Amino acid sequence: MTMDRVIFGDNQFFGINHMSEEKARAQAIRFQDTASIIEVLDTAYAQGIRTFMCTTHERMPEICDHFRAHRDRYPDYRFYPCMPYAHKYANAVTELGMLGALRSFLPESGVLGTLIQGGKALATSDIESIGRMLVDAEMKMFAGLSTPVIFIQNIVTDLLLGLGIKDAFRIFSDHIRTRYQAEPGFITMNVPMLLDALDAVGIENPIVCANINKAGFRMSGGVARYEEILRTRRFRPIAMSIFASGAIPAREAVAYVCGLEQVESIVFGASSRQNIQQTSDLIRQLSK
Amino acid sequence: MIRTAIVGLGKMGLSHLAILRAHPEVELVAACDGLGYLTNSLERYAALKCYNDFDDMLAKETLDAILIATPSKSHGALVRKAIDSGLHIFCEKPFVLDHAEGVGLVELAESRGLVTQVGYHYRFVATFGEAARLLRAGALGRVHHVRAEAYGPVVLRPKGSTWRSNRQDGGGVVYDYACHAIDLVHFVVGEIGAVSGVIRNSVFSRDVDDEVYCSFSAADGISGQLCVNWSDESCRKMTTRLSVWGENGNIKVDRQECQVYLRQPVAAFPELVKGWTTLNITELLPPEWYYLRGEEYSRQIDQFVRRVMAREVRGTNDFRSALSTDRVVAMIHGTLADGAAGESMQPPPRRGAFARLRQRLLGGAR
């Protein structure tokens, strides 16, 4: 399975901006109407961007509805879902407690009954079945759309990584392959550590999406370590945050990432026709 | 290696557990929580030794340090047991709910030479750190006013079934959100001496406050306002902001940016121009060894570990520092025993030490 060189990201649509809360708010205002999101996706599509990497945000179902209703307009469009939208869960845990949150996100099931009795160790099959149910609940919104790669968000990847629950990666990976005939992907801020963990559970040549930028912004272990890993380890990197939220000038940022041979794809988000064109042109021009 | 255990495996506890396990200088020996399904699952899938009883864990394990991330109500008792066991302690915020108890615990821990820290992680956000550095070095000259704000989407419905919806257990917006804003005021301009005009309201909650507002005064005639509301859906997540006004300009700082307005340049800070300078988190951050949710969570644990290794009893966010935040919380709740709550606020002196400092820093430029 090949991935497009240029992938469109979604942070700008949902008020996420690592540079400025004012900018984030301005974007949240601009994109509170789903039609304005579609308009930007259309602009990107017109410039040849066919893959949309998106969080399973509560507004995504509406966007998916649009693409389902207009398949003829986007015959080759692909979504790379990234799950879960963590704040949804974090806020629910604060409000309802851990079990209450789990109960609110999962359909009625016998497994939760077992959990609620408490005290018991969960069987492996229970944990696996909870994991699969959570994935399926997040994937519902993409029914009927093409989702060739499905990611775990960094907050969950990195939490599992720190906790040392490596088997979860295996469970996720198996479920994504068998149930969705898709490739599992892992978003992380800790590439060196993640690659070791995936190795340990036998996940080979994984798709890993991580910050890769000249400034070392949110690259645990630092730029030099990442460069070494890119040279020596076998995996399929997607670079994100290549501009370090605007800290690096566009051409310099793109030139750096394009100079790293192993990087397969670059994901970026933008709101204006001009920025989308400039960035995608730069990537294509410097990817020689 | 610092032999460490953790007690309390809720949202913050699991996050701390992940960070501790990833730290190269920490040997995470065991974890403890009352929920059997959680500890049993961690034993099985994370190969982590777990206990359901804190005393049992203390009795059986040889430890250097403990991280306490249980509901706030239990902090006091657990901290005391940890001190009695001679452990260095990292405790989640707020420190303790009873200020008087906190006074005793601080003295006890210090007398035993223990390293202590409380999880006020905003001090480890690079932008707030930069603001504190600039203010302490007098970039704004005499500071006269500070506004501390925190907004977020925690309670948006008249429902809630956790300890956070019970005031006696340490629930409510004052313990959960306002503590951070108060701690940041202490960090950047110094300790709050008195509060007045306290407004505490429930928006949706039955038993706790969802918003709190008050005026306050700090040393050197600084006045301030606190505005905190955790029932604000327009914020994607907790949003914390400080605005500080001084005679030479102002600083507005949040998690992403530190915006500085200087009326006159300051020799000590050639990077700051006359007018606006914006410093972004992207340019202020060195990479961490492990990242989860934000650099600040890793940085605070790393600092604790380093302090334990160096036996550094006093340091950023130690119990004594966190106790001063508990004291302000008690003033806001009107429960402070020494009667400092509701003191009338003093008007700022016209000329003081800060004015002289400013004069020295700015020279004859103004």
XYZ file of C-alpha atoms in Angstrom:
654
model
C 0.000 0.000 0.000
C 1.463 3.335 -0.988
C 0.720 6.583 0.778
C 0.416 9.970 -0.900
C 3.408 12.240 -0.500
C 1.185 15.116 0.621
C -1.518 14.549 3.229
C -3.937 17.150 4.530
C -4.310 17.563 8.307
C -7.212 18.842 10.415
C -5.889 20.778 13.431
C -6.831 24.114 11.887
C -10.480 23.078 11.676
C -10.905 22.256 15.342
C -9.285 25.191 17.082
C -5.945 23.500 17.679
C -2.931 25.732 17.239
C 0.324 25.139 19.069
C 1.480 28.696 18.429
C -1.319 30.916 19.658
C -4.618 30.642 21.484
C -5.852 33.745 19.677
C -5.224 32.062 16.328
C -6.867 28.903 17.574
C -9.965 30.854 18.549
C -10.077 32.710 15.227
C -9.913 29.357 13.441
C -12.613 27.856 15.655
C -14.846 30.799 14.719
C -14.062 30.557 11.043
C -14.709 26.822 10.895
C -17.728 26.500 13.151
C -19.793 26.003 10.020
C -19.005 22.640 8.424
C -19.477 24.118 4.937
C -16.378 26.253 5.494
C -14.364 23.124 6.307
C -15.621 21.411 3.134
C -14.659 24.501 1.156
C -11.038 24.230 2.319
C -10.990 20.462 1.685
C -12.278 21.205 -1.832
C -9.502 23.740 -2.357
C -6.929 21.152 -1.305
C -8.585 18.531 -3.518
C -8.408 20.854 -6.505
C -4.660 21.030 -5.879
C -4.320 17.276 -5.965
C -4.488 16.474 -2.260
C -6.470 13.244 -1.976
C -5.822 12.124 1.614
C -7.366 13.738 4.686
C -5.855 12.693 8.027
C -8.473 13.516 10.620
C -9.249 13.102 14.293
C -12.494 11.380 15.226
C -13.725 14.746 16.461
C -17.433 15.114 17.176
C -17.760 17.228 14.019
C -16.268 14.612 11.702
C -19.527 12.662 11.123
C -20.989 15.686 9.319
C -17.930 15.953 7.099
C -18.119 12.226 6.361
C -21.796 12.634 5.439
C -20.806 15.167 2.801
C -18.250 12.852 1.232
C -20.691 9.946 1.259
C -23.352 12.065 -0.413
C -20.959 13.268 -3.144
C -18.858 10.220 -3.985
C -18.947 11.176 -7.662
C -17.116 14.422 -6.894
C -14.333 12.710 -4.953
C -13.946 9.261 -6.522
C -10.424 8.741 -5.164
C -10.719 10.387 -1.740
C -9.181 8.696 1.299
C -9.516 9.304 5.010
C -6.813 8.428 7.539
C -8.827 8.391 10.786
C -6.934 9.151 14.024
C -8.564 7.974 17.193
C -9.665 8.858 19.737
C -10.361 12.574 20.122
C -8.864 12.485 23.610
C -10.549 15.498 25.218
C -13.896 13.814 24.760
C -12.680 10.976 26.987
C -10.669 13.094 29.410
C -13.615 15.372 30.131
C -15.891 12.368 30.574
C -13.457 10.774 33.050
C -13.373 14.005 35.063
C -17.152 14.153 35.075
C -18.125 10.497 35.365
C -15.074 8.646 36.634
C -13.203 6.021 34.678
C -15.925 3.381 34.576
C -18.684 5.909 34.027
C -16.776 7.300 31.048
C -16.209 3.851 29.576
C -19.894 3.063 30.033
C -20.917 6.282 28.267
C -18.819 5.448 25.189
C -19.612 1.781 24.848
C -22.841 0.116 23.921
C -24.417 -2.105 26.580
C -22.220 -5.088 27.038
C -21.575 -7.976 29.330
C -17.934 -7.000 29.696
C -18.823 -3.789 31.487
C -21.041 -5.745 33.832
C -17.980 -7.732 34.846
C -15.989 -4.541 35.305
C -18.577 -2.917 37.484
C -18.585 -5.814 39.924
C -14.987 -4.808 40.521
C -12.204 -6.710 42.149
C -11.811 -9.207 39.372
C -8.900 -9.416 37.027
C -10.055 -8.837 33.506
C -9.541 -11.709 31.168
C -7.382 -11.065 28.121
C -10.447 -11.587 25.964
C -12.324 -8.874 27.887
C -9.559 -6.307 27.425
C -9.331 -7.161 23.742
C -13.045 -6.936 23.311
C -13.206 -3.525 25.046
C -10.399 -2.283 22.809
C -12.151 -3.497 19.680
C -15.476 -1.995 20.735
C -13.847 1.404 21.333
C -12.241 1.292 17.886
C -15.516 0.251 16.226
C -17.425 3.047 17.984
C -14.932 5.594 16.610
C -14.983 4.062 13.114
C -18.770 4.188 12.701
C -18.666 7.685 11.222
C -16.471 6.477 8.320
C -18.805 3.692 7.169
C -18.656 3.309 3.400
C -15.642 5.626 2.981
C -12.106 4.620 2.094
C -9.871 4.401 5.210
C -6.673 2.645 4.125
C -4.674 3.679 7.226
C -6.157 3.997 10.721
C -4.142 5.652 13.485
C -4.044 5.698 17.267
C -3.597 9.273 18.478
C -0.352 10.141 20.230
C -2.007 10.692 23.601
C -3.050 7.034 23.687
C 0.012 5.619 21.910
C 2.336 7.437 24.276
C 0.310 6.625 27.395
C 0.337 2.900 26.547
C 4.028 3.200 25.738
C 4.861 4.772 29.100
C 2.672 2.331 31.005
C 4.355 -0.552 29.212
C 1.113 -2.054 27.848
C 2.663 -3.133 24.559
C 0.097 -5.836 23.825
C -2.452 -3.098 23.157
C -0.526 -2.173 19.993
C -0.798 -5.775 18.819
C -4.542 -5.888 19.580
C -5.116 -2.616 17.724
C -3.003 -3.686 14.795
C -4.720 -7.074 14.393
C -8.189 -5.560 14.642
C -7.461 -2.839 12.080
C -6.125 -5.409 9.613
C -8.866 -8.006 9.991
C -11.967 -5.885 10.548
C -11.115 -2.921 8.252
C -8.551 -4.436 5.857
C -6.477 -1.357 6.623
C -2.934 -0.614 7.782
C -2.523 0.347 11.440
C -0.719 3.610 12.074
C 0.770 5.052 15.242
C 1.056 8.744 16.076
C 3.687 9.466 18.700
C 5.932 12.100 20.213
C 8.382 9.353 21.220
C 9.579 7.647 18.028
C 12.705 5.920 19.416
C 10.797 4.368 22.314
C 7.794 3.401 20.184
C 9.835 1.570 17.567
C 11.362 -0.625 20.285
C 7.916 -1.398 21.715
C 6.438 -2.261 18.301
C 9.445 -4.468 17.593
C 8.845 -6.283 20.854
C 5.291 -7.259 19.863
C 6.264 -8.185 16.316
C 4.772 -5.264 14.397
C 7.104 -4.881 11.432
C 7.737 -1.853 9.260
C 5.019 0.199 11.011
C 3.507 3.435 9.745
C 4.523 6.044 12.316
C 3.386 9.655 12.247
C 5.504 12.009 14.359
C 6.791 15.548 14.639
C 9.810 15.817 12.385
C 11.185 19.328 12.091
C 14.438 21.184 12.019
C 13.766 22.831 15.391
C 13.345 19.579 17.322
C 9.903 20.733 18.468
C 8.254 17.882 20.401
C 10.764 15.273 19.222
C 11.626 13.322 22.385
C 15.314 12.624 22.489
C 16.146 15.461 20.089
C 16.820 16.016 16.391
C 20.071 14.045 16.201
C 18.475 10.944 17.707
C 15.569 11.157 15.240
C 17.939 11.545 12.305
C 19.877 8.493 13.435
C 16.686 6.457 13.826
C 15.523 7.528 10.371
C 18.798 6.269 8.917
C 18.950 2.991 10.796
C 15.456 1.682 11.580
C 12.905 0.174 9.264
C 9.573 2.002 9.478
C 7.329 4.199 7.350
C 7.472 7.742 8.726
C 4.883 10.441 8.111
C 6.260 13.822 9.163
C 3.963 16.258 10.957
C 4.589 19.667 12.574
C 7.279 20.266 9.962
C 6.995 24.047 10.501
C 7.099 23.627 14.317
C 3.872 25.635 14.392
C 5.368 28.442 12.329
C 8.744 28.700 14.049
C 10.606 27.635 10.887
C 10.250 29.510 7.555
C 8.327 27.456 4.971
C 11.063 26.709 2.438
C 13.643 25.898 5.090
C 11.174 23.610 6.886
C 10.168 21.700 3.763
C 13.760 21.446 2.510
C 14.820 19.880 5.804
C 12.117 17.203 5.803
C 12.487 16.480 2.090
C 16.200 15.964 2.720
C 15.379 13.039 5.017
C 15.114 10.241 2.498
C 13.154 7.767 4.563
C 10.218 10.134 5.201
C 7.385 8.818 3.011
C 4.697 11.422 3.530
C 4.206 14.870 4.953
C 1.013 15.959 6.657
C 0.207 19.634 7.008
C -2.821 21.765 7.742
C -3.675 25.136 6.233
C -6.752 27.296 5.801
C -6.074 29.529 2.818
C -5.790 28.608 -0.861
C -2.458 30.391 -0.976
C -0.921 28.494 1.939
C -2.199 25.146 0.724
C -0.769 25.771 -2.728
C 2.530 27.149 -1.479
C 3.159 24.228 0.869
C 2.069 21.459 -1.483
C 4.065 23.004 -4.355
C 7.131 23.291 -2.139
C 6.863 19.664 -1.032
C 6.478 18.424 -4.614
C 9.247 20.669 -5.867
C 11.746 19.695 -3.137
C 10.863 15.968 -3.153
C 13.267 15.009 -5.852
C 17.998 4.645 40.433
C 15.263 6.174 42.561
C 13.017 3.380 43.841
C 9.569 4.880 43.485
C 5.966 3.796 43.967
C 2.719 5.502 43.052
C -0.612 5.565 44.846
C -3.825 6.602 43.049
C -4.382 5.519 39.458
C -7.000 7.930 38.175
C -6.447 10.210 35.202
C -3.439 12.028 36.679
C -2.116 8.880 38.342
C -1.962 6.908 35.099
C -0.282 9.824 33.366
C 2.316 10.065 36.164
C 2.787 6.309 36.108
C 3.613 6.418 32.395
C 6.085 9.275 32.869
C 7.769 7.660 35.877
C 8.118 4.339 34.083
C 9.700 6.091 31.121
C 12.207 8.025 33.266
C 15.719 6.599 32.982
C 16.596 7.351 36.638
C 13.425 5.886 38.149
C 12.753 2.303 39.061
C 8.972 2.141 39.353
C 8.651 -0.569 41.964
C 4.910 -0.761 42.567
C 1.550 0.938 42.192
C -1.422 1.085 44.530
C -5.110 1.730 43.960
C -8.346 0.573 45.524
C -9.841 -0.588 42.230
C -9.114 -4.260 41.808
C -9.933 -4.500 38.115
C -7.408 -1.759 37.422
C -4.525 -3.093 39.516
C -5.103 -6.655 38.369
C -5.150 -5.572 34.740
C -1.944 -3.549 35.183
C -0.251 -6.517 36.823
C -1.224 -8.705 33.933
C -0.669 -6.394 30.960
C 1.935 -3.932 32.190
C 3.906 -6.388 34.329
C 3.625 -3.986 37.233
C 3.505 -5.065 40.851
C 0.313 -3.679 42.381
C -1.260 -3.285 45.784
C -4.775 -2.404 46.884
C -3.640 -1.197 50.295
C -1.190 1.659 50.859
C 0.052 0.438 54.269
C 0.669 -2.992 52.825
C 2.762 -1.479 50.029
C 4.797 0.666 52.450
C 5.404 -2.338 54.695
C 6.561 -4.656 51.924
C 8.500 -2.427 49.540
C 11.827 -0.690 50.021
C 11.305 2.744 48.543
C 13.074 6.075 48.134
C 10.105 8.083 46.914
C 6.340 8.020 46.530
C 4.015 9.784 44.125
C 0.576 10.486 45.577
C -2.209 11.031 43.029
C -5.264 10.024 45.020
C -8.367 12.218 45.455
C -7.372 15.381 47.330
C -9.144 14.476 50.560
C -6.703 11.660 51.250
C -3.489 13.645 50.609
C -2.973 14.673 54.240
C -3.081 11.176 55.714
C -1.005 9.607 52.935
C 1.628 12.351 53.065
C 1.974 11.839 56.829
C 2.496 8.096 56.405
C 5.028 8.695 53.656
C 6.946 11.174 55.830
C 6.917 8.663 58.691
C 8.435 6.130 56.288
C 11.164 8.611 55.350
C 10.094 8.873 51.697
C 10.604 11.775 49.345
C 7.163 12.814 48.162
C 5.594 14.110 44.979
C 1.938 14.907 45.688
C -0.732 15.969 43.214
C -2.337 19.384 43.696
C -3.864 20.742 45.828
C -1.460 19.855 48.624
C -3.972 19.307 51.459
C -7.527 20.476 52.087
C -6.912 21.509 55.710
C -4.401 24.347 55.835
C -3.562 23.801 59.519
C -2.710 20.168 58.811
C -0.549 21.325 55.914
C 1.498 23.598 58.192
C 2.397 20.628 60.380
C 3.252 18.402 57.420
C 5.543 20.992 55.848
C 7.487 21.364 59.086
C 7.675 17.619 59.594
C 8.912 16.917 56.049
C 11.510 19.700 56.222
C 12.745 18.585 59.635
C 13.328 15.093 58.212
C 15.241 16.515 55.235
C 12.801 15.071 52.692
C 12.432 16.330 49.131
C 8.832 17.333 48.441
C 6.973 18.609 45.412
C 3.373 19.319 44.419
C 2.040 18.967 40.866
C 1.613 22.604 39.895
C 2.752 21.813 36.371
C 2.092 25.267 34.885
C 5.387 26.451 36.397
C 7.051 24.040 33.978
C 5.322 25.444 30.893
C 8.094 27.343 29.138
C 6.027 30.486 28.479
C 5.071 30.951 32.135
C 8.659 30.242 33.126
C 9.829 32.959 30.761
C 7.262 35.438 32.128
C 8.436 34.717 35.684
C 12.061 35.210 34.672
C 11.323 38.563 33.009
C 9.208 39.816 35.893
C 11.669 38.783 38.590
C 14.437 40.584 36.781
C 12.303 43.720 36.699
C 11.517 43.971 32.979
C 8.255 45.766 33.733
C 9.659 47.925 36.518
C 7.241 48.218 39.427
C 4.373 45.788 38.902
C 1.019 47.161 40.049
C -1.660 44.750 38.832
C -2.053 41.122 37.827
C -5.036 39.227 36.458
C -5.094 35.439 36.648
C -7.689 33.603 34.595
C -8.565 29.982 33.952
C -11.472 28.707 31.897
C -12.433 25.286 30.679
C -15.163 22.783 29.844
C -15.266 20.449 32.869
C -18.815 20.792 34.212
C -21.349 21.509 31.483
C -24.380 19.706 32.880
C -26.109 19.440 36.260
C -24.662 15.985 36.718
C -21.530 14.516 38.099
C -20.758 11.466 40.089
C -17.097 11.629 41.085
C -15.260 13.058 44.083
C -14.810 16.230 42.058
C -18.486 17.035 42.564
C -18.122 16.966 46.373
C -16.536 19.910 48.175
C -15.559 17.869 51.268
C -13.554 15.542 49.038
C -11.709 18.405 47.388
C -14.063 18.888 44.472
C -15.119 22.169 42.900
C -13.540 24.763 40.691
C -11.451 26.344 43.463
C -9.451 23.176 44.169
C -9.428 21.962 40.607
C -8.777 25.087 38.511
C -8.255 28.166 40.709
C -5.325 26.538 42.541
C -3.308 26.613 39.333
C -4.047 30.292 38.733
C -3.170 31.182 42.330
C 0.060 29.208 42.148
C 0.999 31.052 38.949
C 0.450 34.419 40.654
C 2.788 33.252 43.429
C 5.266 32.114 40.800
C 5.451 35.336 38.800
C 4.784 38.189 41.252
C 4.912 36.726 44.768
C 2.566 35.544 47.438
C -1.031 36.705 47.753
C -1.520 38.334 51.157
C -5.259 38.929 51.280
C -8.382 38.360 49.218
C -11.597 40.365 49.053
C -14.841 40.524 47.135
C -15.052 36.768 46.753
C -17.808 35.546 44.438
C -18.369 31.818 44.263
C -21.206 30.486 42.126
C -22.596 27.230 40.998
C -23.501 27.241 37.322
C -24.535 23.596 37.006
C -23.173 21.733 40.029
C -25.367 20.896 42.982
C -22.730 20.827 45.721
C -19.676 22.719 44.489
C -18.691 26.016 42.910
C -18.320 26.177 39.133
C -16.924 29.709 39.020
C -14.953 31.885 41.418
C -13.908 35.523 41.223
C -12.089 37.696 43.729
C -9.719 40.583 44.181
C -6.422 40.092 45.961
C -3.344 41.930 47.099
C 0.255 40.824 47.106
C 3.546 42.228 48.334
C 4.786 45.661 47.255
C 1.269 46.984 46.760
C 0.386 44.721 43.861
C -3.362 44.329 43.368
C -4.966 41.565 41.392
C -8.041 39.756 40.177
C -8.792 36.089 39.892
C -11.381 34.904 37.333
C -11.963 31.174 37.085
C -14.799 29.201 35.483
C -14.798 25.516 34.597
C -18.218 25.592 32.939
C -17.068 27.368 29.776
C -17.704 25.200 26.752
C -16.057 27.639 24.341
C -12.635 26.486 25.573
C -11.463 23.229 24.049
C -9.479 22.417 27.188
C -8.275 24.226 30.299
C -7.039 27.652 29.244
C -4.953 29.592 31.728
C -3.795 33.155 31.235
C -1.905 35.731 33.275
C -1.809 39.435 32.514
C 0.623 41.589 34.444
C 0.845 45.365 34.326
C 3.891 47.316 35.432
C 5.107 50.862 35.076
C 7.199 49.872 32.049
C 4.550 47.891 30.177
C 2.723 44.592 30.442
C 3.028 40.885 29.877
C 0.243 38.578 28.732
C 1.077 34.921 28.932
C -0.691 31.649 28.226
C 0.395 28.107 27.388
C 1.497 29.045 23.880
C 2.716 32.617 23.975
C 4.344 35.190 26.169
C 3.496 38.627 24.762
C 5.539 41.444 26.182
C 4.853 45.149 25.703
C 7.686 47.395 26.826
C 7.385 51.159 26.976
C 11.161 51.408 27.083
C 13.756 48.741 26.232
C 15.577 47.158 29.168
C 19.348 46.680 28.951
C 19.210 43.237 30.587
C 16.872 41.939 27.827
C 18.206 42.948 24.429
C 15.829 40.419 22.811
C 12.830 42.502 23.882
C 12.102 45.496 21.690
C 10.249 48.686 22.509
C 6.589 47.853 21.957
C 5.470 44.250 21.414
C 7.677 41.160 21.497
C 6.039 37.733 21.244
C 7.867 34.695 22.573
C 6.413 31.341 21.491
C 6.575 28.030 23.247
C 8.119 26.497 20.128
C 11.233 28.609 20.500
C 11.482 28.311 24.280
C 11.372 24.515 24.539
C 14.232 22.051 24.763
C 13.119 18.495 23.834
C 12.281 16.072 26.637
C 13.249 12.424 27.019
C 9.572 11.451 26.936
C 6.449 13.399 26.036
C 2.885 12.819 27.174
C 0.183 15.505 27.004
C 2.636 18.391 27.408
C 6.300 18.949 28.228
C 5.428 20.320 31.639
C 4.344 16.938 33.006
C 7.658 15.351 32.080
C 9.666 18.351 33.232
C 8.107 18.466 36.697
C 8.797 14.764 37.278
C 12.326 15.168 35.953
C 12.919 18.048 38.344
C 11.609 15.996 41.257
C 13.916 13.108 40.371
C 16.913 15.432 40.106
C 16.060 17.077 43.413
C 15.799 13.675 45.100
C 19.160 12.648 43.659
C 20.683 15.894 44.979
C 18.719 15.758 48.292
C 17.576 19.310 47.545
C 14.948 19.953 50.225
C 13.854 23.406 49.045
C 12.922 23.883 45.404
C 10.213 24.843 42.931
C 6.771 23.630 44.061
C 7.967 22.187 47.354
C 5.340 21.615 50.063
C 5.997 25.034 51.601
C 5.306 26.716 48.267
C 2.126 24.678 47.706
C 0.975 25.410 51.245
C 0.834 29.105 50.387
C -1.653 28.220 47.634
C -3.705 26.151 50.100
C -3.717 29.220 52.336
C -5.245 31.393 49.605
C -7.825 28.670 48.890
C -8.767 28.712 52.580
C -9.120 32.509 52.404
C -11.408 32.181 49.389
C -13.479 29.540 51.181
C -13.485 31.719 54.326
C -12.012 28.905 56.425
C -8.557 30.255 57.236
C -8.020 30.098 60.998
C -5.712 33.108 61.387
C -8.340 35.556 60.154
C -6.459 36.888 57.158
C -9.469 36.366 54.888
C -11.371 39.473 53.963
C -8.666 41.863 55.102
C -9.101 45.199 53.444
C -6.656 45.772 50.668
C -3.903 48.321 50.943
C -3.485 50.933 48.236
C -0.174 50.470 46.447
C 2.636 52.705 47.684
C 3.623 55.332 45.144
C 7.365 54.884 45.515
C 9.037 51.758 46.786
C 11.841 49.329 46.252
C 10.487 48.276 42.858
C 10.382 51.846 41.642
C 14.001 52.245 42.620
C 14.877 48.979 40.883
C 13.095 50.145 37.764
C 14.956 53.419 37.910
C 18.219 51.490 38.074
C 17.298 49.172 35.191
C 15.887 51.826 32.928
C 18.401 54.463 33.805
C 17.385 57.913 32.664
C 15.510 56.626 29.621
C 12.118 57.790 30.743
